[in-house]
Coordinates of N, CA and C in Angstrom, one line a residue:
Chain Y
X13 N 0.7 0.8 -24.6 CA -0.1 1.9 -24.1 C 0.8 2.8 -23.3
X14 N 0.1 3.9 -22.9 CA 0.8 4.9 -22.1 C 1.2 4.4 -20.7
X15 N 2.3 4.8 -20.2 CA 2.6 4.4 -18.8 C 3.5 5.4 -18.1
X16 N 3.5 5.3 -16.8 CA 4.3 6.2 -16.0 C 5.1 5.4 -14.9
X17 N 6.3 5.7 -14.8 CA 7.2 5.0 -13.8 C 7.8 6.0 -12.9
X18 N 7.6 5.8 -11.6 CA 8.3 6.7 -10.7 C 9.0 6.0 -9.7
X19 N 10.0 6.6 -9.0 CA 10.9 5.9 -8.1 C 10.1 5.4 -6.9
X20 N 10.5 4.3 -6.4 CA 9.9 3.7 -5.3 C 10.3 4.4 -4.0
X21 N 9.4 4.4 -3.1 CA 9.7 5.0 -1.8 C 9.8 3.9 -0.8
X22 N 9.7 4.3 0.5 CA 9.6 5.7 0.9 C 11.0 6.4 0.8
X23 N 10.9 7.7 0.6 CA 12.0 8.6 0.7 C 12.0 9.3 2.0
X24 N 13.1 9.3 2.7 CA 13.2 9.9 4.0 C 14.2 11.0 4.0
X25 N 13.9 12.2 4.3 CA 14.8 13.3 4.3 C 14.7 14.1 5.6
X26 N 15.8 14.8 5.9 CA 15.8 15.7 7.0 C 15.3 17.1 6.5
X27 N 14.7 17.8 7.4 CA 14.2 19.2 7.0 C 15.3 20.0 6.4
X28 N 15.0 20.7 5.3 CA 15.9 21.6 4.6 C 16.7 20.8 3.6
X29 N 16.6 19.5 3.4 CA 17.3 18.8 2.4 C 16.7 19.0 1.1
X30 N 17.5 18.6 0.0 CA 17.0 18.7 -1.4 C 16.3 17.5 -1.8
X31 N 15.2 17.7 -2.5 CA 14.3 16.6 -2.9 C 14.4 16.4 -4.4
X32 N 14.5 15.1 -4.8 CA 14.3 14.8 -6.2 C 13.4 13.5 -6.2
X33 N 12.3 13.5 -6.9 CA 11.6 12.2 -7.1 C 11.5 12.0 -8.6
X34 N 12.1 10.9 -9.1 CA 12.2 10.7 -10.5 C 10.9 10.2 -11.1
X35 N 10.6 10.6 -12.3 CA 9.4 10.1 -13.1 C 9.8 10.1 -14.5
X36 N 9.5 8.9 -15.1 CA 9.7 8.8 -16.6 C 8.4 8.3 -17.1
X37 N 8.2 8.5 -18.4 CA 6.9 8.1 -19.0 C 7.1 7.5 -20.4
X38 N 6.1 6.8 -20.8 CA 6.0 6.3 -22.2 C 4.7 6.7 -22.7
X39 N 4.7 7.4 -23.9 CA 3.4 7.8 -24.5 C 3.7 8.2 -25.9
X40 N 2.7 8.1 -26.7 CA 2.8 8.5 -28.1 C 2.4 10.0 -28.1
X41 N 2.9 10.7 -29.1 CA 2.5 12.1 -29.3 C 3.1 13.0 -28.1
X42 N 2.3 13.9 -27.7 CA 2.8 15.0 -26.8 C 1.8 15.0 -25.6
X43 N 2.0 14.2 -24.6 CA 1.1 14.2 -23.5 C 1.3 15.5 -22.6
X44 N 0.3 15.7 -21.8 CA 0.5 16.7 -20.7 C 1.0 15.9 -19.4
X45 N 1.8 16.5 -18.6 CA 2.4 15.9 -17.5 C 2.0 16.6 -16.2
X46 N 1.8 15.8 -15.1 CA 1.3 16.4 -13.9 C 2.1 15.8 -12.7
X47 N 2.1 16.5 -11.6 CA 2.4 16.0 -10.3 C 1.3 16.3 -9.4
X48 N 0.8 15.3 -8.6 CA -0.2 15.4 -7.6 C 0.4 15.1 -6.3
X49 N -0.2 15.6 -5.2 CA 0.2 15.3 -3.9 C -1.0 14.8 -3.1
X50 N -0.8 13.8 -2.2 CA -1.9 13.3 -1.4 C -1.4 13.3 0.1
X51 N -2.1 14.1 0.9 CA -1.9 14.1 2.3 C -2.7 13.0 3.0
X52 N -2.3 12.5 4.1 CA -3.0 11.4 4.8 C -4.5 11.6 4.9
X53 N -5.3 10.7 4.5 CA -6.7 10.7 4.6 C -7.4 11.6 3.6
X54 N -6.7 12.2 2.7 CA -7.3 13.1 1.7 C -7.2 12.6 0.3
X55 N -7.9 13.3 -0.6 CA -7.8 13.0 -2.0 C -6.6 13.7 -2.6
X56 N -6.3 13.4 -3.8 CA -5.2 14.0 -4.5 C -5.4 15.5 -4.8
X57 N -4.3 16.2 -4.8 CA -4.4 17.7 -5.2 C -3.4 17.9 -6.3
X58 N -3.8 18.6 -7.3 CA -2.8 19.0 -8.3 C -1.7 19.9 -7.7
X59 N -0.5 19.5 -8.0 CA 0.7 20.3 -7.5 C 1.2 21.2 -8.6
X60 N 1.5 20.6 -9.7 CA 2.0 21.4 -10.9 C 1.8 20.6 -12.1
X61 N 1.9 21.3 -13.3 CA 1.7 20.7 -14.5 C 2.6 21.3 -15.6
X62 N 2.8 20.6 -16.7 CA 3.5 21.1 -17.9 C 2.8 20.5 -19.1
X63 N 2.5 21.3 -20.1 CA 1.8 20.8 -21.3 C 2.6 20.6 -22.5
X64 N 3.8 21.1 -22.6 CA 4.6 20.8 -23.8 C 6.1 20.8 -23.4
X65 N 6.9 20.2 -24.3 CA 8.3 20.0 -24.1 C 9.0 21.3 -23.6
X66 N 9.9 21.2 -22.6 CA 10.7 22.2 -22.0 C 9.9 23.2 -21.1
X67 N 8.6 23.0 -21.0 CA 7.8 23.7 -20.0 C 8.3 23.4 -18.6
X68 N 8.3 24.3 -17.7 CA 8.6 24.1 -16.3 C 7.4 24.4 -15.5
X69 N 6.9 23.4 -14.8 CA 5.8 23.7 -13.9 C 6.4 24.0 -12.5
X70 N 5.7 24.8 -11.7 CA 6.2 25.2 -10.4 C 5.0 25.6 -9.5
X71 N 5.2 25.2 -8.2 CA 4.2 25.6 -7.2 C 4.7 25.3 -5.8
X72 N 4.6 26.1 -4.9 CA 4.9 25.9 -3.5 C 6.4 25.5 -3.3
X73 N 7.3 26.0 -4.2 CA 8.7 25.7 -4.1 C 9.1 24.4 -4.9
X74 N 8.1 23.7 -5.3 CA 8.3 22.5 -6.1 C 8.4 22.9 -7.6
X75 N 9.3 22.1 -8.3 CA 9.5 22.4 -9.8 C 9.6 21.0 -10.5
X76 N 9.2 21.0 -11.8 CA 9.5 19.9 -12.6 C 9.5 20.4 -14.1
X77 N 10.5 19.9 -14.9 CA 10.6 20.3 -16.2 C 10.3 19.1 -17.2
X78 N 9.5 19.4 -18.2 CA 9.1 18.4 -19.2 C 10.2 18.2 -20.2
X79 N 10.9 17.0 -20.1 CA 12.0 16.7 -20.9 C 11.6 15.6 -21.9
X80 N 11.3 16.0 -23.1 CA 10.9 15.1 -24.1 C 12.0 14.1 -24.5
X81 N 13.3 14.7 -24.6 CA 14.4 13.9 -25.1 C 14.7 12.7 -24.1
X82 N 14.4 12.9 -22.8 CA 14.6 11.8 -21.9 C 13.3 11.2 -21.4
X83 N 12.2 11.7 -21.9 CA 10.8 11.3 -21.4 C 10.8 11.3 -19.9
X84 N 11.1 12.4 -19.3 CA 11.1 12.5 -17.9 C 10.4 13.8 -17.4
X85 N 10.1 13.7 -16.1 CA 9.4 14.9 -15.5 C 9.7 14.8 -14.0
X86 N 10.9 15.0 -13.6 CA 11.4 14.8 -12.2 C 10.9 15.9 -11.4
X87 N 10.5 15.6 -10.2 CA 10.0 16.6 -9.2 C 11.2 17.0 -8.3
X88 N 11.4 18.3 -8.1 CA 12.4 18.8 -7.2 C 11.9 19.9 -6.3
X89 N 12.6 19.9 -5.1 CA 12.4 21.0 -4.2 C 13.7 21.3 -3.5
X90 N 14.1 22.5 -3.4 CA 15.4 22.9 -2.8 C 15.5 22.7 -1.3
X91 N 14.4 22.8 -0.6 CA 14.5 22.7 0.9 C 13.1 22.2 1.4
X92 N 13.1 21.0 1.8 CA 11.8 20.4 2.2 C 11.5 20.7 3.6
X93 N 10.2 20.7 3.9 CA 9.7 21.0 5.3 C 9.0 19.7 5.8
X94 N 8.8 19.7 7.1 CA 8.0 18.5 7.6 C 6.6 18.5 7.0
X95 N 6.1 19.6 6.7 CA 4.7 19.7 6.1 C 4.6 19.1 4.7
X96 N 5.8 18.9 4.1 CA 5.8 18.3 2.7 C 5.6 16.8 2.8
X97 N 5.6 16.2 3.9 CA 5.4 14.7 4.1 C 4.1 14.3 3.5
X98 N 4.1 13.5 2.5 CA 2.9 13.1 1.7 C 3.3 12.1 0.7
X99 N 2.3 11.6 -0.1 CA 2.6 10.8 -1.2 C 2.5 11.6 -2.5
X100 N 3.4 11.4 -3.4 CA 3.5 12.2 -4.6 C 3.3 11.3 -5.8
X101 N 2.4 11.7 -6.7 CA 2.1 10.9 -7.9 C 2.4 11.7 -9.1
X102 N 3.1 11.1 -10.0 CA 3.4 11.6 -11.4 C 2.3 11.0 -12.3
X103 N 1.8 11.8 -13.2 CA 0.7 11.4 -14.1 C 0.8 12.0 -15.5
X104 N 0.3 11.4 -16.4 CA 0.2 11.9 -17.8 C -1.2 11.8 -18.3
X105 N -1.5 12.8 -19.1 CA -2.8 12.8 -19.9 C -2.4 12.8 -21.3
X106 N -2.9 11.7 -22.0 CA -2.5 11.4 -23.4 C -2.9 12.5 -24.4
X107 N -2.4 12.3 -25.6 CA -2.6 13.3 -26.7 C -4.1 13.5 -26.9
X108 N -4.9 12.4 -26.8 CA -6.3 12.5 -27.0 C -7.1 13.3 -26.0
X109 N -6.4 13.6 -24.9 CA -7.0 14.5 -23.9 C -8.0 13.8 -23.0
X110 N -8.1 12.5 -23.0 CA -9.1 11.9 -22.2 C -8.6 11.2 -21.0
X111 N -7.8 10.1 -21.1 CA -7.5 9.4 -20.0 C -6.2 10.0 -19.3
X112 N -6.2 9.9 -18.0 CA -5.0 10.2 -17.2 C -4.4 9.0 -16.5
X113 N -3.2 8.7 -16.7 CA -2.5 7.5 -16.2 C -1.6 8.0 -15.0
X114 N -1.6 7.3 -13.9 CA -0.8 7.6 -12.7 C 0.3 6.7 -12.5
X115 N 1.4 7.2 -11.9 CA 2.4 6.3 -11.4 C 2.0 5.7 -10.1
X116 N 2.8 4.8 -9.5 CA 2.4 4.1 -8.3 C 2.5 5.0 -7.0
X117 N 3.1 6.2 -7.2 CA 3.2 7.0 -6.0 C 4.5 6.8 -5.2
X118 N 5.0 7.9 -4.7 CA 6.3 7.9 -3.9 C 6.0 8.6 -2.5
X119 N 6.1 7.8 -1.5 CA 5.9 8.4 -0.1 C 7.1 9.1 0.3
X120 N 6.9 10.4 0.8 CA 8.0 11.2 1.3 C 7.8 11.4 2.8
X121 N 8.8 11.1 3.6 CA 8.8 11.5 5.0 C 9.9 12.5 5.2
X122 N 9.6 13.6 5.9 CA 10.5 14.6 6.2 C 10.6 14.7 7.8
X123 N 11.9 14.5 8.3 CA 12.1 14.6 9.7 C 12.6 15.9 10.1
X124 N 12.1 16.3 11.3 CA 12.5 17.6 11.9 C 13.9 17.6 12.4
Chain N
X13 N -17.1 27.3 -4.0 CA -17.5 26.1 -4.7 C -17.2 24.9 -3.9
X14 N -18.1 23.9 -4.1 CA -18.0 22.7 -3.3 C -16.9 21.8 -4.0
X15 N -16.7 21.9 -5.3 CA -15.7 21.1 -6.0 C -16.3 19.8 -6.4
X16 N -15.7 18.7 -6.0 CA -16.1 17.3 -6.2 C -16.6 16.7 -4.9
X17 N -17.8 16.3 -4.8 CA -18.4 15.8 -3.6 C -18.6 14.3 -3.7
X18 N -18.1 13.5 -2.9 CA -18.3 12.0 -2.9 C -19.0 11.6 -1.6
X19 N -20.0 10.7 -1.8 CA -20.7 10.1 -0.6 C -20.9 8.7 -0.9
X20 N -20.8 7.8 0.1 CA -20.5 8.1 1.5 C -18.9 8.2 1.6
X21 N -18.4 8.5 2.8 CA -17.0 8.5 3.0 C -16.5 7.2 3.4
X22 N -17.3 6.4 4.1 CA -17.0 5.1 4.5 C -18.2 4.1 4.3
X23 N -17.9 2.9 3.9 CA -19.0 1.9 3.7 C -18.4 0.5 3.9
X24 N -19.2 -0.3 4.6 CA -18.9 -1.7 4.8 C -20.0 -2.5 4.1
X25 N -19.7 -3.4 3.2 CA -20.6 -4.2 2.5 C -20.4 -5.7 2.8
X26 N -21.4 -6.5 2.7 CA -21.2 -7.9 2.7 C -21.1 -8.4 1.2
X27 N -20.3 -9.5 1.1 CA -20.2 -10.1 -0.3 C -21.5 -10.3 -0.9
X28 N -21.6 -9.8 -2.2 CA -22.9 -10.0 -2.9 C -23.8 -8.9 -2.9
X29 N -23.6 -8.0 -1.9 CA -24.5 -6.8 -1.9 C -24.1 -5.8 -3.0
X30 N -25.1 -5.0 -3.3 CA -24.8 -3.9 -4.3 C -24.9 -2.6 -3.7
X31 N -24.3 -1.6 -4.3 CA -24.4 -0.2 -3.8 C -24.0 0.8 -4.8
X32 N -24.3 2.0 -4.6 CA -23.9 3.1 -5.5 C -23.1 4.1 -4.8
X33 N -21.9 4.4 -5.3 CA -21.1 5.5 -4.8 C -21.4 6.8 -5.6
X34 N -21.7 7.8 -4.9 CA -22.2 9.0 -5.5 C -21.0 10.0 -5.7
X35 N -21.1 10.7 -6.8 CA -20.1 11.8 -7.2 C -20.8 12.9 -7.9
X36 N -20.6 14.1 -7.4 CA -21.2 15.3 -8.0 C -20.1 16.4 -8.0
X37 N -20.1 17.2 -9.1 CA -19.2 18.3 -9.2 C -20.0 19.5 -9.7
X38 N -19.6 20.7 -9.3 CA -20.3 21.9 -9.6 C -19.5 22.9 -10.4
X39 N -18.5 22.4 -11.1 CA -17.6 23.2 -11.9 C -17.8 23.2 -13.4
X40 N -18.9 22.5 -13.8 CA -19.3 22.4 -15.2 C -18.2 21.6 -16.0
X41 N -17.5 20.7 -15.3 CA -16.4 20.0 -16.0 C -17.1 18.9 -16.9
X42 N -16.5 18.8 -18.1 CA -17.0 17.8 -19.1 C -16.6 16.4 -18.7
X43 N -15.3 16.3 -18.2 CA -14.7 15.0 -18.0 C -14.8 14.5 -16.6
X44 N -15.3 13.3 -16.3 CA -15.3 12.8 -15.0 C -14.8 11.3 -15.0
X45 N -14.1 10.9 -14.0 CA -13.5 9.6 -13.9 C -13.7 9.0 -12.5
X46 N -13.6 7.7 -12.5 CA -13.6 7.0 -11.2 C -12.3 6.2 -11.2
X47 N -11.5 6.3 -10.1 CA -10.3 5.5 -9.9 C -10.5 4.7 -8.6
X48 N -9.7 3.6 -8.5 CA -9.5 3.0 -7.2 C -8.1 3.0 -6.8
X49 N -7.8 3.2 -5.5 CA -6.5 3.2 -5.0 C -6.2 2.1 -4.1
X50 N -5.2 1.3 -4.4 CA -4.8 0.2 -3.6 C -3.3 0.3 -3.3
X51 N -2.9 -0.2 -2.1 CA -1.5 0.0 -1.7 C -0.5 -0.5 -2.7
X52 N 0.4 0.4 -3.0 CA 1.5 0.0 -4.0 C 1.1 0.0 -5.4
X53 N -0.1 0.3 -5.7 CA -0.6 0.2 -7.1 C -1.0 1.5 -7.7
X54 N -0.8 2.6 -7.0 CA -1.2 3.9 -7.5 C -2.7 4.0 -7.7
X55 N -3.2 4.7 -8.7 CA -4.6 4.8 -9.0 C -4.9 4.1 -10.3
X56 N -5.9 3.3 -10.3 CA -6.3 2.6 -11.6 C -7.6 3.1 -12.0
X57 N -7.7 3.4 -13.3 CA -9.0 3.9 -13.9 C -10.0 2.9 -14.0
X58 N -11.2 3.1 -13.5 CA -12.3 2.2 -13.6 C -13.2 2.5 -14.8
X59 N -13.8 3.7 -14.8 CA -14.6 4.2 -15.9 C -14.4 5.6 -16.0
X60 N -14.7 6.2 -17.2 CA -14.6 7.6 -17.4 C -15.7 8.1 -18.3
X61 N -16.0 9.4 -18.3 CA -17.0 10.0 -19.1 C -16.5 11.3 -19.7
X62 N -16.7 11.5 -20.9 CA -16.3 12.8 -21.6 C -17.5 13.8 -21.7
X63 N -18.6 13.4 -21.2 CA -19.8 14.3 -21.3 C -21.0 13.5 -21.0
X64 N -22.1 14.2 -20.7 CA -23.4 13.6 -20.4 C -23.8 12.6 -21.5
X65 N -24.1 11.4 -21.1 CA -24.6 10.4 -22.0 C -23.4 9.6 -22.6
X66 N -22.2 9.9 -22.3 CA -21.0 9.2 -22.9 C -20.2 8.6 -21.8
X67 N -20.0 7.3 -21.8 CA -19.1 6.7 -20.8 C -18.2 5.6 -21.5
X68 N -17.1 5.3 -20.9 CA -16.2 4.3 -21.5 C -15.5 3.6 -20.3
X69 N -14.9 2.4 -20.7 CA -14.2 1.6 -19.7 C -12.7 2.1 -19.5
X70 N -12.2 1.9 -18.3 CA -10.8 2.2 -18.1 C -10.1 0.8 -18.0
X71 N -9.1 0.8 -17.1 CA -8.2 -0.4 -16.9 C -8.9 -1.5 -16.2
X72 N -9.8 -1.2 -15.2 CA -10.3 -2.3 -14.3 C -11.8 -2.1 -14.2
X73 N -12.6 -2.3 -15.3 CA -14.0 -2.0 -15.2 C -14.9 -3.1 -14.7
X74 N -14.4 -4.3 -14.6 CA -15.2 -5.5 -14.3 C -15.8 -5.4 -12.9
X75 N -17.1 -5.6 -12.8 CA -17.8 -5.5 -11.6 C -18.4 -4.1 -11.2
X76 N -18.2 -3.2 -12.1 CA -18.7 -1.8 -11.9 C -19.5 -1.3 -13.1
X77 N -20.5 -0.5 -12.8 CA -21.2 0.2 -13.9 C -21.3 1.6 -13.6
X78 N -21.4 2.4 -14.7 CA -21.5 3.9 -14.5 C -22.6 4.4 -15.5
X79 N -23.1 5.6 -15.2 CA -23.9 6.3 -16.1 C -23.7 7.8 -15.9
X80 N -24.0 8.6 -16.9 CA -23.8 10.0 -16.9 C -25.0 10.7 -17.5
X81 N -26.0 10.9 -16.7 CA -27.3 11.5 -17.2 C -27.2 13.0 -17.2
X82 N -26.4 13.5 -16.3 CA -26.2 15.0 -16.3 C -24.7 15.3 -16.3
X83 N -24.4 16.6 -16.5 CA -23.0 17.0 -16.5 C -22.4 16.9 -15.0
X84 N -23.3 17.1 -14.1 CA -22.9 17.2 -12.7 C -22.6 15.9 -12.0
X85 N -23.3 14.8 -12.3 CA -23.3 13.6 -11.6 C -22.7 12.4 -12.3
X86 N -22.0 11.6 -11.6 CA -21.3 10.4 -12.2 C -21.3 9.3 -11.2
X87 N -22.4 8.6 -10.9 CA -22.4 7.5 -9.9 C -21.7 6.3 -10.4
X88 N -21.1 5.6 -9.4 CA -20.5 4.3 -9.7 C -21.2 3.2 -9.0
X89 N -21.7 2.2 -9.7 CA -22.5 1.1 -9.1 C -21.6 -0.2 -9.0
X90 N -21.6 -0.7 -7.8 CA -21.1 -2.1 -7.6 C -22.2 -3.1 -7.7
X91 N -22.1 -4.0 -8.6 CA -23.2 -4.8 -8.9 C -23.4 -6.0 -7.9
X92 N -22.3 -6.6 -7.5 CA -22.3 -7.7 -6.6 C -21.0 -7.7 -5.9
X93 N -20.9 -7.0 -4.7 CA -19.6 -6.7 -4.1 C -18.8 -8.0 -3.8
X94 N -17.5 -7.9 -4.0 CA -16.5 -8.9 -3.7 C -15.4 -8.4 -2.9
X95 N -14.8 -9.2 -2.1 CA -13.7 -8.7 -1.2 C -12.6 -8.0 -2.0
X96 N -12.4 -8.5 -3.3 CA -11.4 -7.8 -4.1 C -11.7 -6.4 -4.5
X97 N -12.9 -5.9 -4.2 CA -13.3 -4.6 -4.4 C -13.1 -3.7 -3.2
X98 N -12.5 -4.2 -2.1 CA -12.1 -3.4 -1.0 C -11.0 -2.5 -1.4
X99 N -11.3 -1.2 -1.3 CA -10.3 -0.2 -1.8 C -10.8 1.2 -1.4
X100 N -10.0 2.2 -1.8 CA -10.5 3.6 -1.7 C -10.8 4.1 -3.1
X101 N -12.0 4.6 -3.2 CA -12.4 5.0 -4.5 C -12.5 6.6 -4.6
X102 N -11.9 7.1 -5.7 CA -11.8 8.5 -5.9 C -12.6 8.9 -7.2
X103 N -13.4 9.9 -7.1 CA -14.0 10.5 -8.3 C -13.2 11.8 -8.6
X104 N -13.0 12.1 -9.9 CA -12.2 13.2 -10.3 C -12.9 13.8 -11.5
X105 N -12.7 15.2 -11.7 CA -13.3 15.8 -12.8 C -12.3 16.9 -13.4
X106 N -12.5 17.2 -14.6 CA -11.7 18.2 -15.3 C -12.4 18.7 -16.5
X107 N -11.9 19.9 -17.0 CA -12.3 20.3 -18.3 C -11.7 19.3 -19.3
X108 N -12.3 19.2 -20.5 CA -11.8 18.3 -21.5 C -10.8 18.9 -22.4
X109 N -9.9 18.0 -22.9 CA -8.9 18.5 -23.9 C -7.5 18.5 -23.4
X110 N -6.6 18.5 -24.3 CA -5.2 18.3 -24.1 C -4.6 19.4 -23.1
X111 N -5.0 20.6 -23.3 CA -4.4 21.7 -22.4 C -5.3 22.1 -21.3
X112 N -6.2 21.2 -20.9 CA -7.2 21.5 -20.0 C -6.8 21.6 -18.5
X113 N -5.6 21.1 -18.2 CA -5.2 21.2 -16.8 C -5.5 19.9 -16.1
X114 N -5.3 19.9 -14.8 CA -5.4 18.6 -14.1 C -6.8 18.4 -13.5
X115 N -6.8 17.3 -12.8 CA -8.1 16.9 -12.2 C -8.3 17.7 -10.9
X116 N -9.6 17.8 -10.5 CA -10.0 18.0 -9.2 C -10.6 16.8 -8.6
X117 N -10.1 16.3 -7.5 CA -10.5 15.1 -6.9 C -11.4 15.3 -5.7
X118 N -12.3 14.3 -5.5 CA -13.1 14.2 -4.3 C -12.2 13.7 -3.2
X119 N -12.8 13.6 -2.0 CA -12.1 13.2 -0.8 C -12.1 11.7 -0.6
X120 N -12.8 11.0 -1.5 CA -12.7 9.5 -1.5 C -13.8 8.8 -0.7
X121 N -14.0 7.6 -1.1 CA -14.9 6.6 -0.3 C -14.1 5.4 0.0
X122 N -14.0 5.1 1.3 CA -13.3 3.9 1.7 C -14.3 2.8 1.9
X123 N -14.1 1.8 1.0 CA -15.1 0.7 0.9 C -14.4 -0.6 1.4
X124 N -15.1 -1.3 2.3 CA -14.6 -2.6 2.8 C -15.7 -3.6 2.5
X125 N -15.3 -4.7 1.9 CA -16.2 -5.8 1.5 C -15.8 -7.0 2.4
X126 N -16.8 -7.5 3.2 CA -16.5 -8.6 4.1 C -17.2 -9.9 3.7

């Protein structure tokens, strides 16, 4: 079945550092790919998405490119802020368009 | 718009008790899902619905029931609570289909079973 694997955390960075959180997936067909962010005590919020190969999703300085050849969707940000501290989830929605599968989440701490 | 509204926010149950977690959305989304979130395990799908009158099981459906009598509401029923059901529960909704975009999540219900 479909699955999502993302790097284990926590990831600790200093403010203004470069961020990469790796995400790879296994799926049949052409899934849609997502990154969600969860701040403490809140529900998940959609951060960005990509629906086909080579698409780049972007939002709030975060970017991720849908790489079908490597089945990856790595999240990047050029300069993190303390306010980016949160848990980040990679997810895919399968070709049938019904179920969404989530990775285990990666906690990010950004120090001032 | 209110988005996705979950009630209650917190609940403590005794083993064997039953209860219903409420979820309502006002965006006319066809697709609604229930997930549970446990430390280190991400989100696991309990049940989902692709429209009124249609529901199906996810990864971890045992001990839970759902129904979808209207587009707006998707309650989750715990039949006989067990300590293993202690978790944070999230309801989410979206438009249906491959290119429909991501979920809108509720703020969650934190359930403790003692």
